[in-house]
GROMACS .gro file of C-alpha atoms in nm:
model
  479
    1MET     CA    1  -2.585   0.565   3.115
    2GLY     CA    2  -2.723   0.367   3.317
    3THR     CA    3  -2.630   0.554   3.648
    4ILE     CA    4  -2.646   0.891   3.521
    5ARG     CA    5  -3.067   0.864   3.466
    6CYS     CA    6  -3.053   0.757   3.829
    7THR     CA    7  -2.897   1.043   4.001
    8PHE     CA    8  -3.055   1.248   3.803
    9LYS     CA    9  -3.391   1.111   3.957
   10LYS     CA   10  -3.224   1.142   4.291
   11THR     CA   11  -3.194   1.460   4.217
   12GLY     CA   12  -3.607   1.561   4.157
   13LEU     CA   13  -3.569   1.954   4.043
   14LEU     CA   14  -3.261   1.872   3.788
   15THR     CA   15  -3.394   1.663   3.598
   16LEU     CA   16  -3.701   1.827   3.489
   17PHE     CA   17  -3.537   2.192   3.393
   18PHE     CA   18  -3.208   2.204   3.396
   19SER     CA   19  -3.033   2.084   3.089
   20CYS     CA   20  -2.726   2.010   3.230
   21SER     CA   21  -2.395   1.898   3.090
   22VAL     CA   22  -2.226   1.622   3.211
   23PHE     CA   23  -1.953   1.855   3.318
   24CYS     CA   24  -2.225   1.994   3.616
   25PHE     CA   25  -2.317   1.703   3.716
   26ALA     CA   26  -1.980   1.555   3.820
   27GLN     CA   27  -2.010   1.794   4.007
   28GLN     CA   28  -2.208   1.676   4.218
   29ASN     CA   29  -2.116   1.364   4.273
   30SER     CA   30  -1.746   1.488   4.287
   31PRO     CA   31  -1.603   1.247   4.563
   32ARG     CA   32  -1.426   1.544   4.671
   33ALA     CA   33  -1.500   1.742   5.040
   34ALA     CA   34  -1.812   1.895   4.943
   35ALA     CA   35  -1.798   2.228   4.927
   36PRO     CA   36  -1.945   2.502   5.176
   37ILE     CA   37  -2.291   2.574   5.163
   38LYS     CA   38  -2.308   2.906   5.020
   39THR     CA   39  -2.428   3.263   5.199
   40PRO     CA   40  -2.631   3.543   4.943
   41VAL     CA   41  -2.422   3.873   4.965
   42SER     CA   42  -2.597   4.202   4.926
   43LEU     CA   43  -2.424   4.434   4.676
   44ARG     CA   44  -2.537   4.705   4.720
   45ALA     CA   45  -2.614   4.966   5.096
   46ASP     CA   46  -2.986   4.950   5.138
   47ILE     CA   47  -3.014   4.618   4.967
   48ILE     CA   48  -3.051   4.371   5.258
   49VAL     CA   49  -3.096   3.978   5.313
   50GLU     CA   50  -3.141   3.792   5.641
   51LYS     CA   51  -3.192   3.410   5.633
   52VAL     CA   52  -3.619   3.371   5.733
   53MET     CA   53  -3.528   2.909   5.781
   54ASN     CA   54  -3.440   2.651   5.703
   55ILE     CA   55  -3.730   2.404   5.568
   56GLY     CA   56  -3.692   2.084   5.428
   57ARG     CA   57  -3.614   1.858   5.061
   58LEU     CA   58  -3.701   1.939   4.704
   59GLY     CA   59  -3.893   2.289   4.730
   60VAL     CA   60  -4.061   2.379   4.400
   61ARG     CA   61  -4.329   2.606   4.500
   62LEU     CA   62  -4.317   2.944   4.747
   63ILE     CA   63  -4.631   3.081   4.746
   64LEU     CA   64  -4.834   3.309   4.957
   65ASN     CA   65  -5.253   3.235   5.084
   66PRO     CA   66  -5.373   3.564   4.985
   67LYS     CA   67  -5.640   3.556   5.239
   68THR     CA   68  -5.509   3.436   5.573
   69ARG     CA   69  -5.105   3.584   5.500
   70GLU     CA   70  -4.980   3.247   5.520
   71PHE     CA   71  -4.683   3.066   5.252
   72TRP     CA   72  -4.700   2.777   5.215
   73TYR     CA   73  -4.422   2.529   5.066
   74SER     CA   74  -4.423   2.245   4.742
   75THR     CA   75  -4.151   1.982   4.688
   76PHE     CA   76  -4.141   1.777   4.361
   77ASP     CA   77  -4.257   1.460   4.491
   78GLY     CA   78  -4.571   1.573   4.584
   79ASN     CA   79  -4.510   1.730   4.947
   80VAL     CA   80  -4.717   2.030   5.052
   81PHE     CA   81  -4.609   2.262   5.393
   82ARG     CA   82  -4.822   2.504   5.521
   83ILE     CA   83  -4.604   2.753   5.759
   84SER     CA   84  -4.693   2.893   6.047
   85ASP     CA   85  -4.533   3.216   6.169
   86PHE     CA   86  -4.314   3.248   5.902
   87ASP     CA   87  -4.012   3.536   5.915
   88THR     CA   88  -4.070   3.510   6.300
   89PRO     CA   89  -3.782   3.274   6.496
   90GLU     CA   90  -4.132   3.026   6.510
   91ALA     CA   91  -4.207   2.987   6.181
   92LYS     CA   92  -4.196   2.622   6.157
   93GLU     CA   93  -4.300   2.415   5.871
   94HIS     CA   94  -4.676   2.129   5.893
   95GLN     CA   95  -4.816   1.912   5.602
   96ILE     CA   96  -5.061   1.927   5.529
   97PHE     CA   97  -5.080   1.731   5.192
   98SER     CA   98  -4.867   1.432   4.994
   99ALA     CA   99  -4.852   1.284   4.656
  100GLU     CA  100  -5.105   0.980   4.776
  101ASP     CA  101  -5.354   1.255   4.845
  102HIS     CA  102  -5.382   1.490   4.481
  103GLY     CA  103  -5.258   1.199   4.294
  104ILE     CA  104  -4.935   1.402   4.190
  105THR     CA  105  -4.624   1.225   4.197
  106ARG     CA  106  -4.415   1.465   3.997
  107LEU     CA  107  -4.548   1.831   4.119
  108GLN     CA  108  -4.421   2.141   4.016
  109GLY     CA  109  -4.679   2.381   3.957
  110ALA     CA  110  -4.908   2.567   4.311
  111ALA     CA  111  -5.131   2.912   4.351
  112PHE     CA  112  -5.288   3.051   4.553
  113LEU     CA  113  -5.602   3.234   4.467
  114GLY     CA  114  -5.800   3.367   4.693
  115ASN     CA  115  -5.825   3.027   5.004
  116THR     CA  116  -5.877   2.726   4.707
  117LEU     CA  117  -5.456   2.666   4.635
  118TYR     CA  118  -5.400   2.498   4.315
  119LEU     CA  119  -5.163   2.239   4.210
  120CYS     CA  120  -5.028   2.069   3.889
  121GLY     CA  121  -4.780   1.825   3.764
  122ASN     CA  122  -4.736   1.454   3.603
  123ILE     CA  123  -4.892   1.132   3.709
  124SER     CA  124  -4.748   0.829   3.585
  125VAL     CA  125  -4.910   0.579   3.337
  126ASN     CA  126  -4.837   0.223   3.154
  127GLU     CA  127  -4.600   0.092   3.448
  128GLY     CA  128  -4.398   0.478   3.457
  129LYS     CA  129  -4.272   0.471   3.060
  130GLY     CA  130  -4.648   0.725   3.001
  131THR     CA  131  -4.799   1.065   3.152
  132LYS     CA  132  -5.073   1.201   3.175
  133GLY     CA  133  -5.076   1.575   3.349
  134ARG     CA  134  -5.297   1.674   3.608
  135MET     CA  135  -5.419   1.992   3.741
  136VAL     CA  136  -5.629   2.027   4.136
  137LYS     CA  137  -5.789   2.262   4.341
  138TYR     CA  138  -5.872   2.253   4.744
  139GLU     CA  139  -6.100   2.479   4.818
  140LEU     CA  140  -5.926   2.556   5.207
  141SER     CA  141  -6.217   2.763   5.327
  142GLY     CA  142  -6.431   2.466   5.493
  143SER     CA  143  -6.246   2.259   5.822
  144LYS     CA  144  -6.182   2.021   5.593
  145PRO     CA  145  -6.027   2.072   5.235
  146ILE     CA  146  -6.178   1.928   4.953
  147MET     CA  147  -6.053   1.874   4.613
  148LYS     CA  148  -6.161   1.864   4.234
  149GLU     CA  149  -6.010   1.788   3.933
  150VAL     CA  150  -5.935   2.117   3.736
  151PHE     CA  151  -5.790   1.883   3.430
  152ASN     CA  152  -5.618   1.530   3.355
  153THR     CA  153  -5.491   1.524   3.032
  154VAL     CA  154  -5.460   1.165   2.752
  155GLU     CA  155  -5.157   0.971   2.798
  156TYR     CA  156  -4.840   1.050   2.636
  157GLY     CA  157  -4.513   0.858   2.631
  158THR     CA  158  -4.232   0.997   2.885
  159ASN     CA  159  -3.939   0.884   2.770
  160ALA     CA  160  -3.566   0.760   2.985
  161THR     CA  161  -3.429   1.065   2.934
  162THR     CA  162  -3.313   1.404   3.127
  163PHE     CA  163  -3.572   1.696   2.925
  164ASP     CA  164  -3.890   1.493   3.025
  165HIS     CA  165  -3.998   1.899   3.180
  166GLY     CA  166  -4.351   1.848   3.188
  167TRP     CA  167  -4.649   2.064   3.372
  168ASN     CA  168  -4.455   2.288   3.573
  169ALA     CA  169  -4.532   2.675   3.638
  170LEU     CA  170  -4.890   2.870   3.722
  171VAL     CA  171  -4.975   3.179   3.769
  172VAL     CA  172  -5.409   3.310   3.787
  173SER     CA  173  -5.405   3.651   3.590
  174PRO     CA  174  -5.561   3.973   3.731
  175ASP     CA  175  -5.896   3.928   3.619
  176LYS     CA  176  -5.919   3.626   3.916
  177LYS     CA  177  -6.085   3.458   3.544
  178PHE     CA  178  -5.873   3.229   3.440
  179ILE     CA  179  -5.511   3.021   3.503
  180TYR     CA  180  -5.169   3.056   3.299
  181VAL     CA  181  -5.026   2.732   3.300
  182ASN     CA  182  -4.696   2.610   3.184
  183SER     CA  183  -4.617   2.258   3.005
  184GLY     CA  184  -4.232   2.193   2.919
  185ALA     CA  185  -4.087   1.992   2.560
  186ARG     CA  186  -4.036   1.656   2.680
  187THR     CA  187  -3.702   1.685   2.448
  188ASP     CA  188  -3.372   1.919   2.443
  189HIS     CA  189  -3.430   1.983   2.116
  190GLY     CA  190  -3.767   1.898   1.928
  191GLU     CA  191  -3.604   1.502   1.853
  192VAL     CA  192  -3.753   1.160   1.893
  193GLN     CA  193  -3.839   1.069   2.208
  194ASP     CA  194  -3.969   0.690   2.242
  195ASN     CA  195  -3.897   0.578   2.559
  196LYS     CA  196  -3.716   0.272   2.394
  197GLY     CA  197  -3.964   0.268   2.144
  198VAL     CA  198  -4.308   0.205   2.387
  199TYR     CA  199  -4.405   0.508   2.177
  200PRO     CA  200  -4.253   0.505   1.831
  201ASN     CA  201  -4.154   0.811   1.660
  202ALA     CA  202  -4.265   1.043   1.937
  203ARG     CA  203  -4.147   1.366   1.928
  204ASP     CA  204  -4.352   1.651   2.109
  205ASN     CA  205  -4.733   1.706   2.085
  206ALA     CA  206  -4.968   2.002   2.172
  207LEU     CA  207  -4.942   1.946   2.572
  208THR     CA  208  -4.645   2.017   2.576
  209ALA     CA  209  -4.379   2.313   2.490
  210ASN     CA  210  -4.718   2.487   2.549
  211VAL     CA  211  -4.829   2.766   2.788
  212PHE     CA  212  -5.277   2.634   2.839
  213ARG     CA  213  -5.523   2.945   2.996
  214ILE     CA  214  -5.842   2.788   3.237
  215PRO     CA  215  -6.048   2.937   3.325
  216VAL     CA  216  -6.048   2.883   3.731
  217SER     CA  217  -6.455   2.671   3.738
  218ALA     CA  218  -6.266   2.478   3.520
  219GLU     CA  219  -6.324   2.115   3.630
  220ASN     CA  220  -6.355   1.705   3.507
  221LEU     CA  221  -6.166   1.877   3.190
  222LEU     CA  222  -6.026   1.579   2.945
  223LEU     CA  223  -5.766   1.757   2.729
  224SER     CA  224  -5.617   1.623   2.425
  225THR     CA  225  -5.287   1.607   2.194
  226ASP     CA  226  -5.571   1.817   1.956
  227ALA     CA  227  -5.436   2.124   1.873
  228ALA     CA  228  -5.706   2.236   1.712
  229LYS     CA  229  -5.958   2.154   1.883
  230LEU     CA  230  -5.726   2.311   2.254
  231LYS     CA  231  -5.708   2.616   2.083
  232ALA     CA  232  -6.096   2.630   1.955
  233ASP     CA  233  -6.186   2.520   2.313
  234GLY     CA  234  -5.950   2.798   2.444
  235TYR     CA  235  -5.724   2.686   2.587
  236LEU     CA  236  -5.444   2.643   2.443
  237TYR     CA  237  -5.243   2.966   2.500
  238ALA     CA  238  -4.912   3.049   2.406
  239GLU     CA  239  -4.703   2.707   2.129
  240GLY     CA  240  -4.335   2.698   2.027
  241ILE     CA  241  -4.194   2.779   2.426
  242ARG     CA  242  -3.920   2.527   2.538
  243ASN     CA  243  -3.930   2.538   2.938
  244ALA     CA  244  -4.151   2.896   3.103
  245TYR     CA  245  -4.036   2.750   3.431
  246ASP     CA  246  -4.167   3.071   3.580
  247MET     CA  247  -4.446   3.344   3.437
  248THR     CA  248  -4.576   3.589   3.648
  249PHE     CA  249  -4.745   3.907   3.561
  250ASP     CA  250  -4.618   4.307   3.576
  251GLY     CA  251  -4.772   4.565   3.755
  252LYS     CA  252  -4.944   4.656   3.379
  253GLY     CA  253  -5.081   4.307   3.315
  254ASN     CA  254  -4.853   4.140   3.063
  255LEU     CA  255  -4.714   3.759   3.110
  256PHE     CA  256  -4.389   3.701   3.095
  257GLY     CA  257  -4.200   3.386   3.131
  258VAL     CA  258  -3.808   3.284   3.188
  259VAL     CA  259  -3.742   2.951   2.993
  260ASN     CA  260  -3.446   2.752   3.044
  261SER     CA  261  -3.300   2.615   2.669
  262GLY     CA  262  -3.120   2.314   2.513
  263ASP     CA  263  -2.825   2.193   2.573
  264TYR     CA  264  -2.695   2.359   2.249
  265ASP     CA  265  -2.610   2.704   2.352
  266GLN     CA  266  -2.869   2.912   2.277
  267SER     CA  267  -2.889   3.204   2.541
  268GLU     CA  268  -3.213   3.170   2.811
  269GLU     CA  269  -3.513   3.344   2.707
  270MET     CA  270  -3.717   3.539   2.898
  271PHE     CA  271  -4.102   3.593   2.700
  272TRP     CA  272  -4.327   3.867   2.646
  273ILE     CA  273  -4.666   3.562   2.639
  274ARG     CA  274  -4.942   3.667   2.408
  275GLU     CA  275  -5.250   3.450   2.236
  276GLY     CA  276  -5.178   3.225   1.980
  277ARG     CA  277  -4.775   3.386   1.938
  278HIS     CA  278  -4.577   3.085   1.800
  279TYR     CA  279  -4.174   3.173   2.022
  280GLY     CA  280  -3.969   2.894   1.787
  281PHE     CA  281  -3.929   2.584   1.984
  282PRO     CA  282  -3.827   2.306   1.811
  283TRP     CA  283  -3.679   2.525   1.503
  284GLN     CA  284  -3.584   2.839   1.702
  285MET     CA  285  -3.407   2.938   2.009
  286ALA     CA  286  -3.278   3.277   2.169
  287GLY     CA  287  -3.328   3.394   1.758
  288ILE     CA  288  -3.089   3.041   1.664
  289GLU     CA  289  -3.169   2.800   1.408
  290ASN     CA  290  -3.166   2.461   1.549
  291PRO     CA  291  -2.969   2.308   1.304
  292GLN     CA  292  -3.099   1.942   1.338
  293GLN     CA  293  -3.364   2.110   1.084
  294PHE     CA  294  -3.143   1.987   0.758
  295SER     CA  295  -3.068   1.721   0.703
  296PRO     CA  296  -2.740   1.583   0.605
  297TRP     CA  297  -2.643   1.755   0.916
  298GLU     CA  298  -2.351   1.562   1.086
  299PRO     CA  299  -2.272   1.730   1.417
  300ASP     CA  300  -1.935   1.741   1.578
  301PRO     CA  301  -1.803   1.929   1.864
  302ALA     CA  302  -1.449   1.923   1.690
  303LYS     CA  303  -1.634   2.160   1.480
  304ASP     CA  304  -1.954   2.350   1.674
  305PRO     CA  305  -1.877   2.497   1.888
  306PHE     CA  306  -2.210   2.550   2.063
  307ILE     CA  307  -2.205   2.170   2.119
  308SER     CA  308  -2.027   2.063   2.425
  309PRO     CA  309  -1.820   1.802   2.417
  310GLY     CA  310  -1.930   1.697   2.780
  311SER     CA  311  -2.309   1.788   2.672
  312HIS     CA  312  -2.603   1.505   2.858
  313ALA     CA  313  -2.683   1.555   2.414
  314TRP     CA  314  -2.431   1.450   2.253
  315ILE     CA  315  -2.324   1.227   2.477
  316VAL     CA  316  -2.610   1.085   2.492
  317LYS     CA  317  -2.623   1.153   2.048
  318TYR     CA  318  -2.966   1.330   2.091
  319PHE     CA  319  -2.768   1.572   1.894
  320ARG     CA  320  -2.799   1.326   1.534
  321ASN     CA  321  -2.896   1.340   1.117
  322ASP     CA  322  -3.268   1.404   1.111
  323PRO     CA  323  -3.385   1.359   0.822
  324ASP     CA  324  -3.750   1.342   0.906
  325PHE     CA  325  -3.795   1.620   1.128
  326PRO     CA  326  -4.004   1.797   1.109
  327LYS     CA  327  -4.117   2.132   0.931
  328ILE     CA  328  -4.177   2.499   1.065
  329PRO     CA  329  -4.614   2.511   0.988
  330GLU     CA  330  -4.635   2.723   0.715
  331GLY     CA  331  -4.740   3.069   0.740
  332VAL     CA  332  -4.612   3.078   1.184
  333ASN     CA  333  -4.352   3.415   1.240
  334PHE     CA  334  -4.132   3.325   1.556
  335SER     CA  335  -4.219   3.583   1.862
  336ALA     CA  336  -3.912   3.755   1.938
  337GLY     CA  337  -3.782   3.717   2.336
  338VAL     CA  338  -3.769   4.011   2.552
  339GLN     CA  339  -3.401   4.248   2.439
  340ASN     CA  340  -3.098   4.221   2.756
  341LEU     CA  341  -2.916   4.505   2.738
  342GLY     CA  342  -2.675   4.412   2.999
  343PRO     CA  343  -2.419   4.496   3.153
  344ASP     CA  344  -2.526   4.127   3.284
  345ALA     CA  345  -2.600   3.833   3.198
  346ASN     CA  346  -2.515   3.929   2.854
  347GLU     CA  347  -2.296   3.633   2.782
  348TYR     CA  348  -2.359   3.482   2.468
  349ARG     CA  349  -2.191   3.264   2.223
  350ASP     CA  350  -2.094   3.426   1.862
  351ILE     CA  351  -2.257   3.265   1.571
  352ALA     CA  352  -2.007   3.348   1.330
  353SER     CA  353  -1.700   3.329   1.519
  354GLY     CA  354  -1.797   3.066   1.754
  355LYS     CA  355  -1.627   3.308   2.129
  356ILE     CA  356  -1.813   3.342   2.355
  357VAL     CA  357  -1.818   3.745   2.385
  358ASP     CA  358  -1.939   4.024   2.600
  359GLY     CA  359  -2.268   4.232   2.495
  360ASP     CA  360  -2.132   4.486   2.611
  361ILE     CA  361  -1.834   4.514   2.439
  362THR     CA  362  -1.969   4.439   2.073
  363GLY     CA  363  -2.252   4.623   2.183
  364ARG     CA  364  -2.579   4.385   2.084
  365THR     CA  365  -2.876   4.265   2.282
  366VAL     CA  366  -2.900   3.868   2.387
  367SER     CA  367  -3.206   3.709   2.363
  368THR     CA  368  -3.260   3.751   2.691
  369PHE     CA  369  -2.952   3.576   2.932
  370ASN     CA  370  -2.593   3.384   2.946
  371ALA     CA  371  -2.669   3.027   2.750
  372HIS     CA  372  -2.721   2.715   3.117
  373SER     CA  373  -2.854   2.982   3.388
  374VAL     CA  374  -3.194   2.900   3.498
  375PRO     CA  375  -3.333   3.225   3.537
  376LEU     CA  376  -3.639   3.186   3.770
  377GLY     CA  377  -3.815   3.354   4.059
  378LEU     CA  378  -3.910   3.620   3.834
  379VAL     CA  379  -4.138   3.890   4.060
  380PHE     CA  380  -4.215   4.224   3.963
  381ASP     CA  381  -4.314   4.589   4.175
  382VAL     CA  382  -4.656   4.550   4.090
  383ARG     CA  383  -4.773   4.784   4.349
  384ASN     CA  384  -4.490   5.040   4.293
  385VAL     CA  385  -4.360   5.052   4.601
  386LEU     CA  386  -4.035   5.100   4.516
  387SER     CA  387  -3.786   5.338   4.549
  388PRO     CA  388  -3.728   5.514   4.196
  389GLU     CA  389  -3.442   5.311   4.090
  390PHE     CA  390  -3.622   4.925   4.075
  391LYS     CA  391  -4.052   5.129   4.039
  392GLY     CA  392  -4.260   4.853   3.886
  393ASP     CA  393  -3.976   4.648   3.787
  394GLY     CA  394  -3.876   4.304   3.786
  395PHE     CA  395  -3.620   4.075   3.958
  396VAL     CA  396  -3.569   3.718   3.828
  397PHE     CA  397  -3.325   3.445   4.070
  398ARG     CA  398  -3.037   3.237   3.795
  399TYR     CA  399  -3.086   2.896   3.978
  400GLY     CA  400  -2.743   2.821   3.655
  401GLY     CA  401  -2.372   2.924   3.672
  402GLY     CA  402  -2.210   3.129   3.966
  403SER     CA  403  -1.895   2.842   3.895
  404ASP     CA  404  -1.518   2.939   4.075
  405ARG     CA  405  -1.347   2.623   3.898
  406PRO     CA  406  -1.056   2.705   3.622
  407GLY     CA  407  -1.147   2.673   3.379
  408THR     CA  408  -1.554   2.747   3.301
  409ASN     CA  409  -1.597   2.977   3.120
  410LEU     CA  410  -1.805   3.303   3.062
  411LEU     CA  411  -2.126   3.152   3.013
  412ARG     CA  412  -2.109   2.982   3.307
  413LYS     CA  413  -1.863   3.200   3.559
  414ALA     CA  414  -2.206   3.469   3.718
  415GLY     CA  415  -2.485   3.280   3.852
  416LYS     CA  416  -2.642   3.232   4.153
  417ASP     CA  417  -2.752   3.576   4.199
  418LEU     CA  418  -3.090   3.797   4.215
  419MET     CA  419  -3.116   4.072   3.863
  420HIS     CA  420  -3.237   4.407   3.844
  421LEU     CA  421  -3.446   4.455   3.527
  422ASP     CA  422  -3.520   4.790   3.423
  423MET     CA  423  -3.731   4.765   3.172
  424SER     CA  424  -3.924   4.960   2.845
  425TYR     CA  425  -4.163   4.923   2.606
  426ASN     CA  426  -3.960   4.940   2.186
  427SER     CA  427  -4.236   5.017   2.085
  428ALA     CA  428  -4.126   4.962   1.684
  429ALA     CA  429  -3.960   4.633   1.747
  430ASP     CA  430  -4.282   4.507   1.971
  431ASN     CA  431  -4.050   4.440   2.236
  432TYR     CA  432  -3.954   4.481   2.582
  433TYR     CA  433  -3.573   4.586   2.609
  434MET     CA  434  -3.384   4.619   2.958
  435LYS     CA  435  -3.082   4.672   3.184
  436THR     CA  436  -2.979   4.408   3.374
  437THR     CA  437  -2.849   4.409   3.673
  438THR     CA  438  -2.675   4.144   3.975
  439ILE     CA  439  -2.715   4.284   4.287
  440VAL     CA  440  -2.731   3.967   4.480
  441ASN     CA  441  -2.513   3.682   4.467
  442ASN     CA  442  -2.429   3.334   4.652
  443PHE     CA  443  -2.679   3.204   4.644
  444ASN     CA  444  -2.754   2.844   4.711
  445ALA     CA  445  -3.015   2.717   4.412
  446PRO     CA  446  -3.333   2.974   4.435
  447VAL     CA  447  -3.539   2.846   4.272
  448ASP     CA  448  -3.899   3.054   4.374
  449ALA     CA  449  -3.980   3.408   4.497
  450VAL     CA  450  -4.287   3.558   4.599
  451MET     CA  451  -4.270   3.943   4.629
  452VAL     CA  452  -4.433   4.147   4.922
  453ASP     CA  453  -4.432   4.475   4.930
  454ASN     CA  454  -4.029   4.592   4.965
  455LYS     CA  455  -3.979   4.178   5.029
  456ILE     CA  456  -3.897   4.000   4.847
  457TYR     CA  457  -3.944   3.545   4.968
  458VAL     CA  458  -3.625   3.319   4.739
  459MET     CA  459  -3.707   2.991   4.875
  460GLU     CA  460  -3.298   2.743   4.782
  461HIS     CA  461  -3.396   2.418   4.631
  462GLY     CA  462  -3.242   2.143   4.864
  463THR     CA  463  -3.150   1.828   4.625
  464ALA     CA  464  -3.220   1.512   4.760
  465ASN     CA  465  -2.894   1.417   4.829
  466SER     CA  466  -2.804   1.794   5.060
  467GLU     CA  467  -3.005   1.849   5.440
  468GLY     CA  468  -3.252   2.032   5.252
  469GLY     CA  469  -3.349   2.458   5.204
  470ARG     CA  470  -3.363   2.767   5.301
  471ILE     CA  471  -3.532   3.077   5.302
  472TRP     CA  472  -3.394   3.372   5.298
  473LYS     CA  473  -3.636   3.732   5.281
  474VAL     CA  474  -3.418   4.003   5.044
  475THR     CA  475  -3.485   4.428   5.119
  476LEU     CA  476  -3.511   4.664   4.904
  477PRO     CA  477  -3.537   5.024   4.912
  478LYS     CA  478  -3.852   5.200   4.909
  479LYS     CA  479  -4.000   5.474   4.816
   0.00000   0.00000   0.00000
């Protein structure tokens, strides 16, 4: 399995948020001729898709400086670029920072507050066996950018697997007082990941699988693995979220995050993230219990259809009998994901029959999107500028899926698209329900998006073995 780990590291973003099966991995490294680069296709006459520009490889975050109105983007390996003459034929990228400047070697989070740039990710310690989370900020108003450290974390174990998600998504609160940051799980489903024994019995800890809230004025913080202290200091905002790789606020000030589940066929989720809530990980994902918490358990793809025989977690034996799996903390209640009413992204594996079924046919809601679809690039029409059909609504991209290969199951057939999220609050459930409809498809690894007026700009990732990514503009109808 050493070859697989090496290749995942080379592909960059796949390492950290795409819990990809060996089937998916093999597609990316197939010896046969490469498939033609996809060109997005609008499914409606009133939605226009146009290419903006080509960019470099490993793009992760596309962000807009609200003061200068310039677009920037960052890459997984630590580079930060400013784009001049954006959305014109003269558009050009200019490298501003590298990992050597800010010290973040796995850069996955970037956001602007005015003319201040926040960057977040992980650094390597203990000869690559351990890691620390790190956030810095650059004030860009002067003649020379000034960097200040916002926080570093104590050391904890990274691991020799594809499931170490790291610190990633950043979003500034509407009142501009706080910056929210997601730290993804360091496991697939809560199993021990000890990095070949260097960090004995290490599972997830208080610095992983949680969302944090940091004052924008904070500097030189040291975050520990003491959950009680993190809560008392006001930093630990919400728990039990496997990997909210993208978070944003809607027009009403509600914080939402889209989440990638693990190699078990549990649906991907979208959470209404609220202070003090626990969202289930590692004991529950998408309303389905993690069977590894119940011992004795004998995992077997022949008996459990939720385990794909080609999944990475099965092949390397992360699914196993685990009598020491932690118990659910006493008094903790789990908050459910946003419920998807369809008609799209609502295929799921039924817990009773084990079959993949369509929610449109069964009449059940899904929490929230089809498994392994990797929802990213979540945006909202916060200024209510769109036509009545879309006014105030959300939009999200699927990084995964979209396979037309023979034998592809229903969970992976649709994807690599832009979906409209028509959301409404259900007071009885104290949760959001939504209708989900694909409006543009045929993207190639869409990873992050920015909405400006009635336009959504989306960046494609561009893996390490590709020529690079692209930025597209999707123009939606205005009111």
